mmCIF file of N, CA and C in Angstrom:
data_model
loop_
_atom_site.group_PDB
_atom_site.id
_atom_site.type_symbol
_atom_site.label_atom_id
_atom_site.label_comp_id
_atom_site.label_asym_id
_atom_site.label_seq_id
_atom_site.Cartn_x
_atom_site.Cartn_y
_atom_site.Cartn_z
ATOM 1 N N MET A 14 -19.247 31.377 -22.233
ATOM 2 C CA MET A 14 -18.985 29.985 -22.501
ATOM 3 C C MET A 14 -17.490 29.730 -22.338
ATOM 4 N N SER A 15 -17.142 28.609 -21.719
ATOM 5 C CA SER A 15 -15.732 28.317 -21.478
ATOM 6 C C SER A 15 -15.096 27.669 -22.695
ATOM 7 N N GLN A 16 -13.802 27.875 -22.807
ATOM 8 C CA GLN A 16 -13.062 27.290 -23.916
ATOM 9 C C GLN A 16 -12.407 25.990 -23.451
ATOM 10 N N PRO A 17 -12.280 25.034 -24.340
ATOM 11 C CA PRO A 17 -11.607 23.783 -23.961
ATOM 12 C C PRO A 17 -10.119 24.051 -23.714
ATOM 13 N N PRO A 18 -9.502 23.263 -22.841
ATOM 14 C CA PRO A 18 -8.076 23.485 -22.562
ATOM 15 C C PRO A 18 -7.210 23.157 -23.779
ATOM 16 N N ALA A 19 -6.076 23.799 -23.830
ATOM 17 C CA ALA A 19 -5.127 23.544 -24.913
ATOM 18 C C ALA A 19 -4.585 22.123 -24.768
ATOM 19 N N PRO A 20 -4.255 21.467 -25.879
ATOM 20 C CA PRO A 20 -3.747 20.083 -25.806
ATOM 21 C C PRO A 20 -2.519 19.934 -24.917
ATOM 22 N N GLN A 21 -1.615 20.917 -24.946
ATOM 23 C CA GLN A 21 -0.416 20.799 -24.109
ATOM 24 C C GLN A 21 -0.761 20.942 -22.629
ATOM 25 N N ASP A 22 -1.741 21.799 -22.304
ATOM 26 C CA ASP A 22 -2.176 21.916 -20.912
ATOM 27 C C ASP A 22 -2.850 20.622 -20.457
ATOM 28 N N LYS A 23 -3.627 20.043 -21.341
ATOM 29 C CA LYS A 23 -4.314 18.792 -21.036
ATOM 30 C C LYS A 23 -3.301 17.666 -20.814
ATOM 31 N N ASP A 24 -2.286 17.589 -21.668
ATOM 32 C CA ASP A 24 -1.256 16.559 -21.529
ATOM 33 C C ASP A 24 -0.472 16.723 -20.230
ATOM 34 N N SER A 25 -0.122 17.969 -19.892
ATOM 35 C CA SER A 25 0.630 18.186 -18.657
ATOM 36 C C SER A 25 -0.218 17.861 -17.433
ATOM 37 N N ALA A 26 -1.506 18.143 -17.490
ATOM 38 C CA ALA A 26 -2.395 17.801 -16.379
ATOM 39 C C ALA A 26 -2.498 16.286 -16.224
ATOM 40 N N PHE A 27 -2.609 15.560 -17.341
ATOM 41 C CA PHE A 27 -2.660 14.098 -17.277
ATOM 42 C C PHE A 27 -1.355 13.520 -16.735
ATOM 43 N N GLU A 28 -0.231 14.063 -17.138
ATOM 44 C CA GLU A 28 1.060 13.585 -16.649
ATOM 45 C C GLU A 28 1.189 13.820 -15.143
ATOM 46 N N ALA A 29 0.766 14.995 -14.682
ATOM 47 C CA ALA A 29 0.822 15.292 -13.253
ATOM 48 C C ALA A 29 -0.093 14.341 -12.479
ATOM 49 N N PHE A 30 -1.278 14.083 -13.022
ATOM 50 C CA PHE A 30 -2.214 13.161 -12.371
ATOM 51 C C PHE A 30 -1.631 11.759 -12.298
ATOM 52 N N ARG A 31 -1.041 11.303 -13.392
ATOM 53 C CA ARG A 31 -0.448 9.962 -13.408
ATOM 54 C C ARG A 31 0.707 9.846 -12.424
ATOM 55 N N ALA A 32 1.530 10.873 -12.331
ATOM 56 C CA ALA A 32 2.652 10.858 -11.394
ATOM 57 C C ALA A 32 2.150 10.816 -9.948
ATOM 58 N N ASP A 33 1.138 11.630 -9.636
ATOM 59 C CA ASP A 33 0.566 11.626 -8.287
ATOM 60 C C ASP A 33 -0.067 10.278 -7.966
ATOM 61 N N LEU A 34 -0.769 9.707 -8.934
ATOM 62 C CA LEU A 34 -1.416 8.417 -8.730
ATOM 63 C C LEU A 34 -0.383 7.316 -8.509
ATOM 64 N N GLU A 35 0.673 7.335 -9.297
ATOM 65 C CA GLU A 35 1.725 6.322 -9.152
ATOM 66 C C GLU A 35 2.393 6.436 -7.780
ATOM 67 N N LYS A 36 2.647 7.655 -7.344
ATOM 68 C CA LYS A 36 3.267 7.856 -6.033
ATOM 69 C C LYS A 36 2.338 7.372 -4.920
ATOM 70 N N ALA A 37 1.049 7.661 -5.030
ATOM 71 C CA ALA A 37 0.086 7.232 -4.010
ATOM 72 C C ALA A 37 -0.037 5.713 -3.967
ATOM 73 N N VAL A 38 -0.040 5.075 -5.126
ATOM 74 C CA VAL A 38 -0.130 3.608 -5.168
ATOM 75 C C VAL A 38 1.120 2.981 -4.570
ATOM 76 N N ASP A 39 2.286 3.510 -4.900
ATOM 77 C CA ASP A 39 3.531 2.983 -4.325
ATOM 78 C C ASP A 39 3.536 3.119 -2.804
ATOM 79 N N GLN A 40 3.117 4.274 -2.306
ATOM 80 C CA GLN A 40 3.073 4.493 -0.854
ATOM 81 C C GLN A 40 2.074 3.540 -0.208
ATOM 82 N N GLY A 41 0.925 3.342 -0.835
ATOM 83 C CA GLY A 41 -0.073 2.421 -0.301
ATOM 84 C C GLY A 41 0.422 0.993 -0.264
ATOM 85 N N MET A 42 1.161 0.581 -1.288
ATOM 86 C CA MET A 42 1.704 -0.772 -1.306
ATOM 87 C C MET A 42 2.742 -0.952 -0.206
ATOM 88 N N GLU A 43 3.586 0.041 0.002
ATOM 89 C CA GLU A 43 4.592 -0.047 1.059
ATOM 90 C C GLU A 43 3.928 -0.124 2.434
ATOM 91 N N ASP A 44 2.893 0.685 2.656
ATOM 92 C CA ASP A 44 2.180 0.654 3.931
ATOM 93 C C ASP A 44 1.523 -0.712 4.154
ATOM 94 N N HIS A 45 0.912 -1.233 3.103
ATOM 95 C CA HIS A 45 0.237 -2.527 3.205
ATOM 96 C C HIS A 45 1.243 -3.641 3.504
ATOM 97 N N GLU A 46 2.353 -3.643 2.803
ATOM 98 C CA GLU A 46 3.377 -4.667 3.037
ATOM 99 C C GLU A 46 3.915 -4.571 4.465
ATOM 100 N N SER A 47 4.107 -3.369 4.956
ATOM 101 C CA SER A 47 4.603 -3.174 6.317
ATOM 102 C C SER A 47 3.600 -3.720 7.330
ATOM 103 N N LYS A 48 2.327 -3.415 7.142
ATOM 104 C CA LYS A 48 1.302 -3.898 8.062
ATOM 105 C C LYS A 48 1.197 -5.418 8.018
ATOM 106 N N MET A 49 1.258 -5.995 6.832
ATOM 107 C CA MET A 49 1.157 -7.447 6.713
ATOM 108 C C MET A 49 2.370 -8.137 7.348
ATOM 109 N N THR A 50 3.546 -7.532 7.238
ATOM 110 C CA THR A 50 4.734 -8.097 7.874
ATOM 111 C C THR A 50 4.582 -8.081 9.386
ATOM 112 N N LYS A 51 4.113 -6.960 9.936
ATOM 113 C CA LYS A 51 3.900 -6.875 11.381
ATOM 114 C C LYS A 51 2.869 -7.906 11.836
ATOM 115 N N MET A 52 1.790 -8.052 11.083
ATOM 116 C CA MET A 52 0.767 -9.031 11.447
ATOM 117 C C MET A 52 1.314 -10.453 11.354
ATOM 118 N N GLY A 53 2.165 -10.712 10.390
ATOM 119 C CA GLY A 53 2.769 -12.034 10.246
ATOM 120 C C GLY A 53 3.649 -12.372 11.432
ATOM 121 N N PHE A 54 4.463 -11.425 11.874
ATOM 122 C CA PHE A 54 5.312 -11.673 13.037
ATOM 123 C C PHE A 54 4.477 -11.834 14.302
ATOM 124 N N LEU A 55 3.407 -11.061 14.420
ATOM 125 C CA LEU A 55 2.513 -11.198 15.564
ATOM 126 C C LEU A 55 1.882 -12.592 15.577
ATOM 127 N N PHE A 56 1.378 -13.036 14.426
ATOM 128 C CA PHE A 56 0.788 -14.368 14.331
ATOM 129 C C PHE A 56 1.822 -15.441 14.642
ATOM 130 N N LEU A 57 3.019 -15.291 14.142
ATOM 131 C CA LEU A 57 4.082 -16.259 14.413
ATOM 132 C C LEU A 57 4.386 -16.318 15.906
ATOM 133 N N GLY A 58 4.454 -15.156 16.553
ATOM 134 C CA GLY A 58 4.695 -15.125 17.995
ATOM 135 C C GLY A 58 3.587 -15.801 18.779
ATOM 136 N N ILE A 59 2.341 -15.543 18.402
ATOM 137 C CA ILE A 59 1.221 -16.191 19.079
ATOM 138 C C ILE A 59 1.265 -17.693 18.853
ATOM 139 N N PHE A 60 1.529 -18.103 17.634
ATOM 140 C CA PHE A 60 1.583 -19.523 17.303
ATOM 141 C C PHE A 60 2.675 -20.223 18.110
ATOM 142 N N VAL A 61 3.863 -19.650 18.153
ATOM 143 C CA VAL A 61 4.965 -20.235 18.911
ATOM 144 C C VAL A 61 4.622 -20.259 20.401
ATOM 145 N N GLY A 62 3.996 -19.199 20.913
ATOM 146 C CA GLY A 62 3.593 -19.157 22.317
ATOM 147 C C GLY A 62 2.585 -20.246 22.661
ATOM 148 N N VAL A 63 1.603 -20.449 21.782
ATOM 149 C CA VAL A 63 0.605 -21.493 22.024
ATOM 150 C C VAL A 63 1.248 -22.875 21.974
ATOM 151 N N ILE A 64 2.129 -23.105 21.028
ATOM 152 C CA ILE A 64 2.817 -24.410 20.940
ATOM 153 C C ILE A 64 3.688 -24.611 22.182
ATOM 154 N N ALA A 65 4.389 -23.591 22.631
ATOM 155 C CA ALA A 65 5.221 -23.708 23.824
ATOM 156 C C ALA A 65 4.371 -23.982 25.054
ATOM 157 N N LEU A 66 3.244 -23.274 25.164
ATOM 158 C CA LEU A 66 2.356 -23.493 26.298
ATOM 159 C C LEU A 66 1.782 -24.909 26.275
ATOM 160 N N ALA A 67 1.411 -25.384 25.091
ATOM 161 C CA ALA A 67 0.849 -26.727 24.974
ATOM 162 C C ALA A 67 1.895 -27.794 25.299
ATOM 163 N N SER A 68 3.156 -27.526 25.003
ATOM 164 C CA SER A 68 4.190 -28.523 25.307
ATOM 165 C C SER A 68 4.510 -28.589 26.793
ATOM 166 N N LEU A 69 4.247 -27.483 27.517
ATOM 167 C CA LEU A 69 4.527 -27.452 28.947
ATOM 168 C C LEU A 69 3.379 -28.034 29.774
ATOM 169 N N LEU A 70 2.184 -28.040 29.233
ATOM 170 C CA LEU A 70 1.032 -28.576 29.971
ATOM 171 C C LEU A 70 1.044 -30.088 29.914
ATOM 172 N N PRO A 71 0.604 -30.739 30.991
ATOM 173 C CA PRO A 71 0.622 -32.212 30.987
ATOM 174 C C PRO A 71 -0.391 -32.819 30.049
#
């Protein structure tokens, strides 16, 4: 039969898990913000291109 982990081992495992989770969430947020910024500039470029094309057509 296995023994339950010591409280200090359990606390250190939870702290390590929380640190890893926080780092992963921060990295995910940075990646998401970067992708959304690129998509925003792409949309802006398309929008400006369509408006420019529409202004040149009779």
